[in-house]
Short mmCIF file of C-alpha atoms and ligand atoms in Angstrom, two decimals:
data_model
loop_
_atom_site.label_atom_id
_atom_site.label_comp_id
_atom_site.label_asym_id
_atom_site.label_seq_id
_atom_site.Cartn_x
_atom_site.Cartn_y
_atom_site.Cartn_z
CA MET A 1 38.19 -4.12 -0.21
CA GLU A 2 36.20 -7.24 -0.97
CA LEU A 3 32.49 -6.56 -1.76
CA PHE A 4 31.19 -8.46 1.29
CA ASN A 5 33.31 -6.41 3.69
CA PHE A 6 32.45 -3.23 1.82
CA CYS A 7 28.71 -3.90 2.26
CA ARG A 8 29.23 -4.60 5.95
CA GLU A 9 31.35 -1.55 6.65
CA LEU A 10 29.36 0.89 4.54
CA PRO A 11 27.28 2.94 7.01
CA LYS A 12 23.70 2.00 6.16
CA VAL A 13 20.21 3.20 6.97
CA GLU A 14 17.42 0.72 7.84
CA LEU A 15 13.94 2.14 7.38
CA HIS A 16 11.76 -0.98 7.18
CA ALA A 17 12.34 -3.43 10.03
CA HIS A 18 9.50 -4.99 12.06
CA LEU A 19 10.78 -5.67 15.58
CA ASN A 20 9.12 -9.05 16.10
CA GLY A 21 10.17 -10.25 12.66
CA SER A 22 13.76 -9.17 13.27
CA LEU A 23 14.53 -11.42 16.25
CA SER A 24 17.56 -13.63 15.63
CA LYS A 25 17.75 -17.20 16.87
CA SER A 26 20.15 -16.16 19.61
CA THR A 27 17.78 -13.38 20.75
CA MET A 28 14.89 -15.84 20.82
CA LEU A 29 16.90 -18.28 22.93
CA GLN A 30 17.81 -15.52 25.38
CA LEU A 31 14.15 -14.50 25.65
CA LYS A 32 13.14 -18.11 26.25
CA ARG A 33 15.62 -18.36 29.12
CA LEU A 34 14.49 -15.04 30.55
CA ASN A 35 10.84 -16.05 30.41
CA ALA A 36 11.59 -19.44 31.99
CA ASP A 37 13.53 -17.73 34.81
CA SER A 38 10.68 -15.32 35.45
CA GLY A 39 8.03 -18.04 35.41
CA VAL A 40 6.34 -16.88 32.19
CA LYS A 41 4.40 -19.65 30.50
CA ASP A 42 6.31 -20.82 27.40
CA GLU A 43 4.27 -21.93 24.42
CA THR A 44 7.03 -21.74 21.83
CA ASN A 45 8.85 -25.04 22.39
CA THR A 46 7.63 -26.86 19.33
CA PHE A 47 7.48 -23.81 17.09
CA MET A 48 10.93 -22.20 17.30
CA ASP A 49 12.25 -24.05 14.24
CA GLU A 50 9.32 -22.80 12.17
CA PHE A 51 10.28 -19.15 12.67
CA VAL A 52 12.74 -18.93 9.79
CA MET A 53 11.31 -18.88 6.28
CA GLY A 54 14.34 -19.58 4.11
CA ALA A 55 14.92 -19.76 0.37
CA GLY A 56 13.69 -23.34 -0.12
CA ASP A 57 10.62 -22.90 2.05
CA THR A 58 7.28 -23.93 0.62
CA ARG A 59 5.41 -21.32 2.67
CA ASN A 60 4.28 -18.08 1.03
CA LEU A 61 3.27 -14.56 2.08
CA ALA A 62 -0.06 -15.70 3.51
CA ASP A 63 1.66 -18.33 5.70
CA CYS A 64 4.19 -15.79 6.89
CA PHE A 65 1.60 -13.99 9.06
CA GLN A 66 1.21 -17.09 11.26
CA ILE A 67 4.93 -17.06 12.01
CA PHE A 68 4.93 -13.78 13.94
CA SER A 69 2.92 -15.35 16.75
CA ILE A 70 6.07 -17.33 17.67
CA ALA A 71 7.98 -14.09 18.34
CA HIS A 72 4.92 -12.57 20.01
CA ALA A 73 4.84 -15.46 22.50
CA LEU A 74 8.39 -14.51 23.52
CA THR A 75 8.04 -10.69 23.69
CA ILE A 76 5.13 -11.00 26.08
CA THR A 77 6.49 -9.07 29.08
CA PRO A 78 7.91 -5.53 29.20
CA GLN A 79 11.28 -6.92 30.24
CA ALA A 80 11.45 -9.40 27.35
CA LEU A 81 10.36 -6.74 24.86
CA GLN A 82 12.98 -4.31 26.13
CA ILE A 83 15.71 -6.96 25.84
CA ALA A 84 14.47 -7.94 22.36
CA THR A 85 14.81 -4.27 21.35
CA ILE A 86 18.32 -3.92 22.78
CA LEU A 87 19.62 -7.16 21.21
CA THR A 88 18.07 -6.36 17.83
CA LEU A 89 19.52 -2.84 17.77
CA GLN A 90 22.92 -4.30 18.67
CA GLU A 91 22.74 -6.74 15.74
CA PHE A 92 21.90 -3.95 13.32
CA GLN A 93 24.74 -1.85 14.72
CA ASP A 94 27.19 -4.75 14.42
CA ASP A 95 26.14 -5.06 10.77
CA GLY A 96 27.15 -1.44 10.03
CA CYS A 97 23.72 0.14 10.34
CA CYS A 98 24.12 3.76 11.51
CA TYR A 99 20.44 4.78 11.65
CA ILE A 100 17.38 2.59 12.15
CA GLU A 101 13.67 3.15 12.34
CA LEU A 102 12.39 0.08 14.12
CA ARG A 103 8.65 -0.44 13.73
CA SER A 104 6.33 -2.42 15.97
CA THR A 105 2.61 -2.97 16.65
CA PRO A 106 1.59 -2.19 20.25
CA ARG A 107 -0.33 -5.13 21.76
CA ASP A 108 -2.07 -5.94 25.00
CA THR A 109 -0.67 -9.11 26.59
CA PRO A 110 -1.41 -10.75 29.97
CA TYR A 111 1.66 -8.85 31.27
CA MET A 112 1.35 -5.39 29.70
CA ASN A 113 -0.98 -3.00 27.92
CA LYS A 114 -0.25 -1.07 24.72
CA ARG A 115 1.14 1.90 26.61
CA GLN A 116 3.56 -0.32 28.56
CA TYR A 117 4.45 -2.00 25.25
CA ILE A 118 5.58 1.33 23.76
CA ASP A 119 7.35 2.29 27.01
CA ALA A 120 9.30 -1.00 26.95
CA ILE A 121 10.59 -0.42 23.41
CA LEU A 122 11.51 3.19 24.18
CA GLU A 123 13.37 1.98 27.29
CA GLY A 124 15.19 -0.51 25.08
CA ILE A 125 16.18 2.26 22.66
CA ARG A 126 17.38 4.45 25.54
CA ASN A 127 19.29 1.65 27.25
CA HIS A 128 21.04 0.45 24.13
CA ASP A 129 24.60 1.70 23.72
CA ALA A 130 23.92 4.21 20.97
CA SER A 131 27.52 5.07 20.20
CA ASN A 132 27.30 3.99 16.57
CA ILE A 133 23.61 3.93 15.77
CA ILE A 134 20.70 6.37 15.93
CA SER A 135 17.47 4.49 16.74
CA ARG A 136 13.92 5.71 16.29
CA LEU A 137 10.46 4.13 16.59
CA ILE A 138 7.61 3.90 14.09
CA ILE A 139 4.32 2.74 15.59
CA SER A 140 2.46 0.17 13.49
CA ILE A 141 -1.23 -0.26 12.82
CA ASN A 142 -2.18 -3.78 11.69
CA ARG A 143 -4.65 -4.18 8.84
CA ASN A 144 -6.56 -6.77 10.89
CA MET A 145 -7.53 -4.12 13.47
CA LEU A 146 -11.03 -2.75 13.76
CA GLN A 147 -11.37 1.01 13.45
CA LYS A 148 -11.62 1.42 17.24
CA GLU A 149 -8.23 -0.20 17.78
CA SER A 150 -6.51 1.67 14.94
CA ASP A 151 -7.88 4.90 16.44
CA GLU A 152 -6.48 3.86 19.82
CA ILE A 153 -3.03 3.25 18.28
CA ALA A 154 -3.11 6.58 16.43
CA ASP A 155 -3.98 8.35 19.72
CA LEU A 156 -1.11 6.61 21.49
CA ALA A 157 1.29 7.44 18.65
CA ILE A 158 0.29 11.11 18.83
CA GLU A 159 0.65 11.15 22.62
CA TYR A 160 4.11 9.52 22.51
CA PHE A 161 5.21 11.73 19.62
CA GLN A 162 4.29 14.80 21.70
CA LYS A 163 6.08 13.42 24.78
CA HIS A 164 9.13 11.98 22.98
CA PRO A 165 9.49 13.65 19.58
CA GLU A 166 13.17 12.72 19.65
CA LEU A 167 12.29 8.99 19.54
CA VAL A 168 8.84 8.45 18.03
CA VAL A 169 8.86 9.56 14.40
CA GLY A 170 6.05 7.90 12.46
CA VAL A 171 3.04 5.64 12.04
CA GLU A 172 2.82 2.84 9.51
CA LEU A 173 0.18 0.45 8.19
CA SER A 174 1.18 -3.20 7.82
CA GLY A 175 -0.18 -6.73 8.34
CA ASN A 176 -1.75 -9.26 6.00
CA PRO A 177 -2.54 -7.36 2.77
CA THR A 178 -5.53 -9.60 2.00
CA VAL A 179 -7.23 -8.41 5.19
CA GLY A 180 -8.87 -5.02 5.83
CA ASP A 181 -9.61 -2.02 3.71
CA PHE A 182 -7.20 0.91 3.41
CA GLN A 183 -10.02 3.49 3.53
CA SER A 184 -11.02 2.43 7.03
CA PHE A 185 -7.55 3.41 8.29
CA VAL A 186 -7.50 6.80 6.58
CA PRO A 187 -9.08 8.71 9.53
CA ALA A 188 -6.49 7.35 12.01
CA LEU A 189 -3.58 7.91 9.61
CA THR A 190 -4.77 11.43 8.78
CA ARG A 191 -4.97 12.37 12.46
CA ALA A 192 -1.45 11.06 13.02
CA ARG A 193 -0.17 12.99 10.03
CA ASP A 194 -1.95 16.19 11.09
CA ALA A 195 -0.24 15.87 14.49
CA GLY A 196 3.16 15.89 12.75
CA LEU A 197 3.97 12.18 12.51
CA LYS A 198 5.37 10.83 9.24
CA ILE A 199 3.43 8.07 7.50
CA ALA A 200 4.58 4.84 5.79
CA LEU A 201 2.19 2.43 4.08
CA HIS A 202 2.73 -1.18 3.05
CA CYS A 203 1.62 -0.96 -0.54
CA GLY A 204 1.19 -3.44 -3.38
CA GLU A 205 2.27 -6.65 -1.64
CA ILE A 206 -0.60 -8.23 -3.57
CA CYS A 207 -2.22 -7.09 -6.81
CA ASN A 208 -4.84 -4.55 -5.87
CA PRO A 209 -4.50 -1.59 -8.26
CA GLY A 210 -7.47 0.30 -6.76
CA GLU A 211 -5.94 0.28 -3.29
CA ILE A 212 -2.47 1.11 -4.63
CA LEU A 213 -3.85 4.23 -6.33
CA GLU A 214 -5.70 5.24 -3.15
CA MET A 215 -2.47 4.85 -1.19
CA ILE A 216 -0.38 6.88 -3.64
CA ASN A 217 -3.09 9.58 -3.68
CA PHE A 218 -2.94 9.71 0.13
CA LYS A 219 0.66 10.97 -0.36
CA PRO A 220 2.39 9.05 2.44
CA ASP A 221 6.00 9.93 3.21
CA ARG A 222 7.14 6.44 2.17
CA LEU A 223 5.69 3.26 0.68
CA GLY A 224 6.75 -0.25 1.70
CA HIS A 225 7.52 -2.99 -0.86
CA GLY A 226 5.65 -1.58 -3.87
CA ILE A 227 5.64 -4.96 -5.64
CA CYS A 228 2.49 -4.86 -7.78
CA ILE A 229 3.01 -1.32 -9.07
CA HIS A 230 5.11 -1.80 -12.22
CA PRO A 231 3.28 -3.68 -15.03
CA LYS A 232 6.09 -6.28 -15.13
CA SER A 233 5.43 -7.28 -11.52
CA GLY A 234 1.65 -7.27 -11.43
CA GLY A 235 0.86 -3.56 -11.57
CA THR A 236 -0.86 -1.55 -14.28
CA GLU A 237 0.32 1.34 -16.44
CA GLU A 238 -1.85 3.57 -14.24
CA THR A 239 -0.30 2.47 -10.92
CA TRP A 240 3.20 2.81 -12.38
CA GLN A 241 2.56 6.28 -13.82
CA ALA A 242 1.02 7.37 -10.50
CA LEU A 243 4.17 6.31 -8.64
CA CYS A 244 6.45 7.95 -11.21
CA ARG A 245 4.53 11.21 -10.90
CA SER A 246 4.47 11.12 -7.09
CA LEU A 247 8.11 10.08 -6.63
CA ILE A 248 7.21 8.75 -3.16
CA PRO A 249 10.28 6.93 -1.76
CA VAL A 250 9.83 3.15 -1.67
CA GLU A 251 11.30 0.83 0.98
CA LEU A 252 12.45 -2.29 -0.91
CA CYS A 253 12.97 -5.66 0.82
CA LEU A 254 14.44 -8.12 -1.70
CA THR A 255 14.88 -11.30 0.34
CA SER A 256 11.51 -10.91 2.03
CA ASN A 257 9.78 -10.64 -1.36
CA VAL A 258 11.68 -13.62 -2.79
CA ASN A 259 11.25 -15.87 0.26
CA THR A 260 7.50 -15.19 0.46
CA LYS A 261 7.28 -15.85 -3.32
CA SER A 262 5.83 -12.41 -3.86
CA VAL A 263 8.43 -12.08 -6.63
CA PRO A 264 9.71 -15.15 -8.54
CA GLY A 265 13.46 -14.49 -8.06
CA TYR A 266 16.05 -11.82 -7.26
CA ASP A 267 16.74 -11.14 -10.93
CA LEU A 268 13.04 -10.39 -11.50
CA HIS A 269 12.75 -8.06 -8.52
CA HIS A 270 11.23 -4.65 -9.30
CA PHE A 271 14.39 -3.03 -7.87
CA LYS A 272 15.59 -2.91 -11.49
CA GLU A 273 12.62 -0.96 -12.89
CA PHE A 274 12.50 1.40 -9.91
CA TYR A 275 16.26 2.03 -10.03
CA GLU A 276 16.27 2.69 -13.76
CA ALA A 277 13.24 5.00 -13.52
CA GLY A 278 14.87 7.06 -10.75
CA ILE A 279 12.21 6.27 -8.12
CA PRO A 280 13.76 7.06 -4.71
CA ILE A 281 14.51 3.65 -3.15
CA ILE A 282 15.83 2.41 0.16
CA ILE A 283 17.19 -1.13 0.71
CA ASN A 284 15.85 -2.83 3.87
CA THR A 285 15.54 -6.18 5.65
CA ASP A 286 11.81 -6.26 6.60
CA ASP A 287 12.06 -9.22 9.02
CA LYS A 288 15.71 -10.23 9.25
CA GLY A 289 14.93 -13.06 11.71
CA VAL A 290 12.14 -14.61 9.66
CA PHE A 291 13.97 -14.25 6.34
CA ALA A 292 17.47 -15.06 7.67
CA THR A 293 19.09 -11.94 6.24
CA SER A 294 20.93 -8.79 7.28
CA LEU A 295 21.10 -5.27 5.88
CA SER A 296 24.62 -5.80 4.50
CA GLN A 297 23.45 -9.02 2.85
CA GLU A 298 20.61 -7.09 1.15
CA TYR A 299 23.15 -4.57 -0.25
CA MET A 300 25.35 -7.46 -1.36
CA LEU A 301 22.43 -9.21 -3.11
CA CYS A 302 21.54 -5.98 -4.90
CA ALA A 303 25.11 -5.55 -6.06
CA GLU A 304 25.43 -9.13 -7.29
CA THR A 305 22.00 -9.36 -8.93
CA PHE A 306 21.99 -5.99 -10.67
CA GLN A 307 25.76 -5.59 -11.21
CA LEU A 308 26.10 -2.51 -9.03
CA ASP A 309 29.59 -1.33 -8.19
CA LYS A 310 30.75 0.17 -4.89
CA THR A 311 30.02 3.72 -6.04
CA GLN A 312 26.45 2.82 -6.94
CA LEU A 313 25.96 1.06 -3.59
CA ALA A 314 27.33 4.08 -1.77
CA ARG A 315 24.93 6.33 -3.73
CA LEU A 316 22.03 4.16 -2.54
CA ALA A 317 23.24 4.48 1.06
CA VAL A 318 23.59 8.27 0.75
CA GLY A 319 20.21 8.55 -0.99
CA ALA A 320 18.51 6.66 1.85
CA CYS A 321 19.57 9.40 4.32
CA GLN A 322 17.22 11.86 2.58
CA HIS A 323 14.22 9.74 3.51
CA VAL A 324 14.70 9.14 7.23
CA PHE A 325 11.70 10.39 9.20
CA ASP A 326 13.80 12.14 11.82
CA VAL A 327 14.57 15.18 9.68
CA LYS A 328 17.03 16.53 12.30
CA SER A 329 19.22 13.41 11.94
CA ARG A 330 19.46 13.52 8.14
CA ASP A 331 22.65 15.59 7.96
CA THR A 332 24.38 13.63 10.75
CA VAL A 333 23.65 10.31 9.07
CA LYS A 334 24.59 11.58 5.64
CA SER A 335 27.95 12.91 6.86
CA LYS A 336 28.69 9.51 8.36
CA VAL A 337 28.12 7.80 5.00
CA LEU A 338 30.06 10.50 3.12
CA GLU A 339 33.00 10.19 5.51
CA PHE A 340 33.21 6.49 4.60
CA VAL A 341 32.83 7.31 0.90
CA ASN A 342 35.70 9.80 1.02
CA LYS A 343 37.90 7.47 3.04
CA HIS A 344 37.49 4.87 0.31
CA GLY A 345 38.18 7.34 -2.49
CA LEU A 346 34.78 6.90 -4.12
CA CYS A 347 33.50 9.69 -6.33
CA LEU A 348 29.70 10.01 -6.14
C1 6MZ B 401 3.06 -6.85 6.07
C2 6MZ B 401 4.33 -7.37 7.92
C3 6MZ B 401 5.30 -8.01 7.10
O1 6MZ B 401 4.88 -5.26 14.70
O2 6MZ B 401 4.85 -7.33 16.11
N1 6MZ B 401 4.75 -7.47 9.19
N2 6MZ B 401 3.23 -6.80 7.40
N3 6MZ B 401 3.92 -7.45 5.23
C4 6MZ B 401 5.04 -8.05 5.70
N4 6MZ B 401 5.85 -8.70 4.79
C5 6MZ B 401 6.50 -9.91 5.00
N5 6MZ B 401 6.28 -8.45 7.90
C6 6MZ B 401 5.93 -8.11 9.17
O3 6MZ B 401 6.26 -7.24 14.00
C7 6MZ B 401 5.53 -8.24 13.34
C8 6MZ B 401 4.39 -7.64 12.57
O4 6MZ B 401 4.87 -6.86 11.46
C9 6MZ B 401 3.98 -6.95 10.36
C10 6MZ B 401 2.87 -7.91 10.74
O5 6MZ B 401 1.76 -7.16 11.20
C11 6MZ B 401 3.50 -8.70 11.89
O6 6MZ B 401 2.54 -9.23 12.79
P1 6MZ B 401 5.69 -6.40 15.26
O7 6MZ B 401 6.92 -5.93 15.97
#
């Protein structure tokens, strides 16, 4: 089987996908129509074309945080948010994703509060035809939030985790890495963790060795990106050794890092150092709408850039199953990948 088809058909696990960054052009157009039909004020007309940040784009990571407001203007009502969830899950499923942890930041809009925001996504997950994909929700805290708001989100996450432990699995910290101070989120994150939620932290998107060490010492269940950890990509010997000792799984997002110029090119991506050092890694899309990618394309890019064969790709897919937050689904997801592996005569 040709590599492209192999990457598409390989059952894959997506653990780092922001809902509002994952909207495809066709989803955005459907939401626009829906909002127009329901009389919702549309402010996105002139901005739609600016949503995608492709390879030749001059914008960088800092600019990228403006872009999300375009998606936010479309997912402004519970109905639009629910449809955005369903369409996005369908696209991941069509791309061969068999388990996804979608993450999103609850917001108050003129049409819904944070509670209704979470309800709308959970409705979307429930109403999506889940025949080939298991979908879970991670609730995001944004680094630009004041402590009061991050506490509010942690409380909501705990409440929803207690009501729907089969759907809500974790809390994560994301947003512009130049804004906010990790320590101010520690009380909210600790409460969420003590209540049983898993924790993921965006870590090392910019060079900030002090914060990276604090994050690793916090012992989250997963780290996102992990760019400025290895000395070759802006980290220090200390940050790298701390990660190697901790062996915290890292969610890698190659195209996102290249398109935001956080790393200078695919061949210089820290995937190589992490892979060779045996750090547990998971391949992800981050914001497939913004960065015009897909999960199978990310596997394909890894294979082409780092000369991985089908067996090595399959090992990555199997390895990812160990790090899904819904512990009860680990075996189910793993057997799905192994069934494919056996069918294709691969020996792991
Ligand atoms: C940090 C990011 C991100 O939550 O509204 N987000 N945070 N680094 C990144 N790297 C590119 N990509 C996305 O989805 C959009 C939100 O996800 C976070 C940002 O907070 C962004 O506003 P939701 O569904």
